Short mmCIF file of C-alpha atoms in Angstrom, two decimals:
data_model
loop_
_atom_site.label_atom_id
_atom_site.label_comp_id
_atom_site.label_asym_id
_atom_site.label_seq_id
_atom_site.Cartn_x
_atom_site.Cartn_y
_atom_site.Cartn_z
CA ILE P 20 13.12 14.10 -1.77
CA ARG P 21 16.52 14.17 -3.47
CA PRO P 22 19.77 12.72 -2.10
CA THR P 23 22.85 14.66 -3.30
CA SER P 24 26.38 13.55 -2.43
CA GLY P 25 25.15 11.72 0.66
CA VAL P 26 22.98 14.67 1.78
CA ALA P 27 19.20 14.24 1.76
CA ARG P 28 17.20 17.24 0.55
CA VAL P 29 13.45 17.60 1.01
CA PHE P 30 11.73 20.54 -0.73
CA GLY P 31 15.27 21.64 -1.63
CA ILE P 32 16.17 21.90 2.07
CA GLU P 33 19.00 19.89 3.59
CA SER P 34 17.43 17.56 6.17
CA GLY P 35 19.95 18.52 8.84
CA ALA P 36 19.89 22.25 8.13
CA ASP P 37 16.25 23.07 8.87
CA PRO P 38 14.24 19.97 9.87
CA VAL P 39 11.43 22.09 11.35
CA ALA P 40 10.73 23.65 7.94
CA ILE P 41 10.52 20.14 6.46
CA HIS P 42 8.29 18.80 9.24
CA ARG P 43 5.92 21.73 8.82
CA ARG P 44 5.16 20.64 5.25
CA THR P 45 5.11 16.89 5.95
CA GLY P 46 2.48 14.47 7.28
CA TYR P 47 3.69 11.22 8.85
CA LEU P 48 2.04 8.01 10.04
CA PRO P 49 4.40 5.47 11.65
CA GLY P 50 3.82 1.73 11.54
CA GLU P 51 3.02 1.66 15.26
CA PHE P 52 0.98 4.69 16.33
CA THR P 53 0.85 5.17 20.11
CA LEU P 54 0.33 8.37 22.10
CA TYR P 55 -0.90 9.62 25.45
CA ASP P 56 -3.45 7.13 26.79
CA ARG P 57 -5.32 9.69 28.92
CA LEU P 58 -5.98 12.09 26.07
CA THR P 59 -9.08 11.68 23.95
CA GLY P 60 -8.79 11.31 20.21
CA GLY P 61 -9.97 14.89 19.81
CA GLN P 62 -7.40 16.20 22.30
CA THR P 63 -4.68 14.28 20.46
CA LEU P 64 -5.70 15.89 17.19
CA GLU P 65 -5.77 19.34 18.84
CA TYR P 66 -2.27 18.73 20.18
CA PHE P 67 -0.96 18.04 16.68
CA ALA P 68 -2.96 20.93 15.24
CA SER P 69 -1.37 23.34 17.73
CA LEU P 70 2.09 22.08 16.77
CA ARG P 71 1.25 23.06 13.20
CA GLY P 72 0.07 26.51 14.24
CA GLY P 73 -3.55 25.58 13.58
CA VAL P 74 -5.44 23.70 10.87
CA ASP P 75 -8.53 24.14 8.73
CA ARG P 76 -11.27 23.10 11.19
CA ALA P 77 -13.76 22.27 8.46
CA TYR P 78 -11.28 19.93 6.81
CA GLN P 79 -10.36 18.35 10.16
CA THR P 80 -14.05 17.73 10.88
CA SER P 81 -14.61 16.22 7.44
CA LEU P 82 -11.73 13.79 7.97
CA ILE P 83 -13.12 12.73 11.35
CA GLU P 84 -16.52 12.10 9.77
CA ARG P 85 -15.19 10.27 6.71
CA PHE P 86 -13.06 7.96 8.86
CA ASP P 87 -16.00 7.40 11.23
CA LEU P 88 -13.92 8.36 14.27
CA ASP P 89 -15.39 9.07 17.71
CA PRO P 90 -13.04 11.82 19.01
CA SER P 91 -14.55 11.80 22.52
CA ARG P 92 -13.02 8.48 23.61
CA LYS P 93 -9.65 8.23 25.33
CA PHE P 94 -6.78 6.93 23.27
CA LYS P 95 -6.30 3.89 25.53
CA GLU P 96 -9.90 2.84 24.83
CA TYR P 97 -9.45 2.74 21.07
CA SER P 98 -9.06 -0.43 19.06
CA LYS P 99 -6.12 -0.80 16.68
CA GLY P 100 -8.28 0.46 13.83
CA ASN P 101 -9.50 3.53 15.70
CA LYS P 102 -5.97 4.44 16.78
CA GLN P 103 -5.04 4.21 13.12
CA LYS P 104 -7.85 6.64 12.27
CA VAL P 105 -6.49 9.18 14.77
CA GLY P 106 -3.05 8.81 13.20
CA LEU P 107 -4.40 9.32 9.70
CA VAL P 108 -6.33 12.46 10.64
CA ALA P 109 -3.26 13.83 12.44
CA ALA P 110 -1.13 13.20 9.34
CA LEU P 111 -3.64 14.70 6.91
CA GLN P 112 -5.38 17.53 8.75
CA HIS P 113 -2.83 20.24 7.96
CA ARG P 114 -2.91 19.44 4.20
CA PRO P 115 0.79 18.51 3.92
CA GLU P 116 2.73 18.72 0.69
CA LEU P 117 4.42 15.40 1.47
CA LEU P 118 2.84 12.34 3.13
CA LEU P 119 4.87 9.46 4.59
CA LEU P 120 2.57 6.58 5.47
CA ASP P 121 3.64 3.21 6.86
CA GLU P 122 0.98 0.50 6.37
CA PRO P 123 -1.80 3.12 6.57
CA THR P 124 -4.78 0.75 6.22
CA ALA P 125 -3.70 -1.67 8.97
CA GLY P 126 -6.68 -2.36 11.23
CA LEU P 127 -9.16 -0.38 9.13
CA ASP P 128 -12.43 -1.98 8.04
CA PRO P 129 -13.14 -2.09 4.27
CA LEU P 130 -15.48 0.93 4.27
CA VAL P 131 -12.95 3.13 6.05
CA GLN P 132 -10.24 1.86 3.70
CA GLN P 133 -12.31 3.12 0.78
CA SER P 134 -12.69 6.49 2.50
CA PHE P 135 -8.94 6.62 3.00
CA PHE P 136 -8.26 5.88 -0.68
CA GLY P 137 -10.67 8.66 -1.62
CA VAL P 138 -8.95 11.17 0.67
CA LEU P 139 -5.55 10.13 -0.71
CA GLN P 140 -6.71 10.61 -4.30
CA GLU P 141 -8.02 14.08 -3.44
CA ALA P 142 -4.73 15.00 -1.77
CA SER P 143 -2.81 13.78 -4.83
CA ALA P 144 -5.06 15.83 -7.13
CA ASN P 145 -4.18 18.89 -5.02
CA GLY P 146 -0.44 18.31 -5.48
CA THR P 147 0.47 16.21 -2.44
CA THR P 148 3.23 13.64 -2.93
CA THR P 149 2.75 10.39 -0.99
CA PHE P 150 5.30 7.78 0.01
CA LEU P 151 3.36 4.70 1.09
CA SER P 152 4.83 1.53 2.56
CA SER P 153 2.67 -1.56 2.07
CA HIS P 154 2.88 -5.32 1.60
CA ILE P 155 -0.56 -5.44 -0.03
CA LEU P 156 -0.23 -5.45 -3.82
CA GLY P 157 -3.87 -4.42 -4.38
CA GLU P 158 -3.41 -1.39 -2.15
CA VAL P 159 -0.26 -0.38 -4.02
CA GLU P 160 -1.98 -0.76 -7.39
CA LYS P 161 -4.91 1.37 -6.21
CA THR P 162 -2.90 4.26 -4.79
CA CYS P 163 0.55 4.44 -6.41
CA GLU P 164 2.05 5.48 -9.73
CA ARG P 165 5.60 4.26 -9.10
CA VAL P 166 6.83 1.43 -6.92
CA ALA P 167 10.11 0.72 -5.17
CA ILE P 168 10.92 -2.77 -3.91
CA ILE P 169 13.26 -2.96 -0.91
CA ARG P 170 15.14 -6.11 0.03
CA ASP P 171 17.52 -6.29 2.99
CA GLY P 172 17.47 -2.50 3.31
CA ARG P 173 18.44 -1.83 -0.31
CA LEU P 174 16.39 -0.69 -3.31
CA VAL P 175 16.34 -3.54 -5.80
CA LYS P 176 13.79 -2.16 -8.28
CA VAL P 177 12.02 1.14 -9.00
CA ASP P 178 9.41 1.13 -11.74
CA THR P 179 5.79 1.82 -12.65
CA VAL P 180 2.86 -0.11 -11.18
CA ASP P 181 2.27 -1.75 -14.57
CA ALA P 182 5.81 -3.10 -14.51
CA LEU P 183 5.22 -4.42 -11.00
CA ARG P 184 2.20 -6.37 -12.22
CA ASP P 185 4.49 -8.10 -14.69
CA LEU P 186 6.54 -9.40 -11.77
CA ALA P 187 3.54 -11.26 -10.37
CA HIS P 188 3.43 -14.71 -11.93
CA HIS P 189 2.68 -18.37 -11.29
CA GLN P 190 4.78 -21.40 -12.09
CA VAL P 191 2.32 -24.08 -13.19
CA GLU P 192 2.90 -27.80 -13.68
CA LEU P 193 0.37 -30.06 -15.45
CA ARG P 194 0.67 -33.84 -15.72
CA PHE P 195 -1.04 -35.58 -18.64
CA VAL P 196 -1.98 -39.20 -19.23
CA GLY P 197 -1.27 -39.04 -22.96
CA GLU P 198 0.23 -36.55 -25.41
CA VAL P 199 0.89 -33.07 -24.00
CA PRO P 200 -1.02 -30.32 -25.94
CA SER P 201 1.73 -27.73 -25.46
CA ALA P 202 0.71 -25.58 -28.44
CA GLU P 203 -2.78 -25.11 -26.98
CA PHE P 204 -1.38 -23.77 -23.72
CA SER P 205 1.35 -21.71 -25.39
CA ALA P 206 -1.36 -19.74 -27.22
CA LEU P 207 -3.07 -18.66 -23.99
CA PRO P 208 -2.65 -15.04 -22.80
CA GLY P 209 0.14 -14.51 -20.27
CA VAL P 210 1.71 -17.93 -20.83
CA SER P 211 5.45 -18.21 -21.47
CA ASP P 212 8.47 -20.46 -20.82
CA VAL P 213 6.53 -23.58 -21.87
CA VAL P 214 8.55 -26.76 -21.30
CA VAL P 215 7.48 -30.36 -21.93
CA ASP P 216 9.21 -33.17 -20.02
CA ASP P 217 7.74 -36.58 -20.83
CA HIS P 218 4.05 -36.21 -19.81
CA VAL P 219 4.64 -33.07 -17.73
CA LEU P 220 3.95 -29.54 -18.97
CA ARG P 221 5.59 -26.66 -17.10
CA LEU P 222 4.77 -23.04 -17.85
CA ARG P 223 4.96 -19.51 -16.47
CA VAL P 224 1.74 -17.49 -16.18
CA THR P 225 1.77 -13.72 -15.81
CA GLY P 226 -1.46 -12.03 -14.73
CA GLY P 227 -4.73 -13.96 -14.43
CA ILE P 228 -4.41 -17.73 -14.28
CA THR P 229 -8.08 -18.42 -15.14
CA PRO P 230 -7.50 -19.24 -18.87
CA VAL P 231 -4.94 -21.89 -17.94
CA VAL P 232 -7.23 -23.43 -15.31
CA GLN P 233 -10.13 -23.51 -17.78
CA ALA P 234 -7.98 -25.15 -20.46
CA ALA P 235 -6.78 -27.74 -17.95
CA GLN P 236 -10.34 -28.50 -16.83
CA ALA P 237 -11.43 -28.90 -20.43
CA ASP P 238 -8.66 -31.40 -21.16
CA MET P 239 -9.70 -34.74 -19.66
CA THR P 240 -6.15 -36.11 -19.83
CA VAL P 241 -4.82 -33.80 -17.09
CA ARG P 242 -3.96 -35.83 -14.00
CA SER P 243 -2.80 -33.23 -11.43
CA PRO P 244 -2.31 -29.46 -11.88
CA ARG P 245 0.18 -27.80 -9.54
CA ARG P 246 1.06 -24.19 -8.87
#
């Protein structure tokens, strides 16, 4: 996807010039997936398959099995998680070159989430590009290579996942009865911005906070740790 002079291009095609050609090569899962209540899950998938001009049946069946979906039930009978499964199969079954997924694991149980991550990794290995919207940092770390942070409808940061981890930090405040052992805490991994104010030690912790907690527990003069 490449915006040029206000014109969005996908696969080198202007979005307004030939949207059908773009849709044919794209898989999409919206944040709220609702369809025809009287159709079964299987009929819903067949409907989308026919729009694509057909799909690889063996691959479609494997997705249904890996997501543990019962395609014989009507859409209105599905739980939120099972509706999500139908949406995922519909988005993936034609092996798109581009995937657009909005909160794809919402409602899925942990085992199905793992199956989804596996399918996504396989698609990526086969050349598929995925745009995934998520508020779950662990999910982003597991599936993405680059991350964009959006605030108030505007991109405020685009960087690697490793750089995103550096943004995650804790502000910690420790109160001591006696002298503050600031040097001890400054030497801990991930600790920075150490400030001593009377008997209060304030510091910034990036990454795991366990070393700081252990050091505080070992020091009997700590009165009240705060994060």
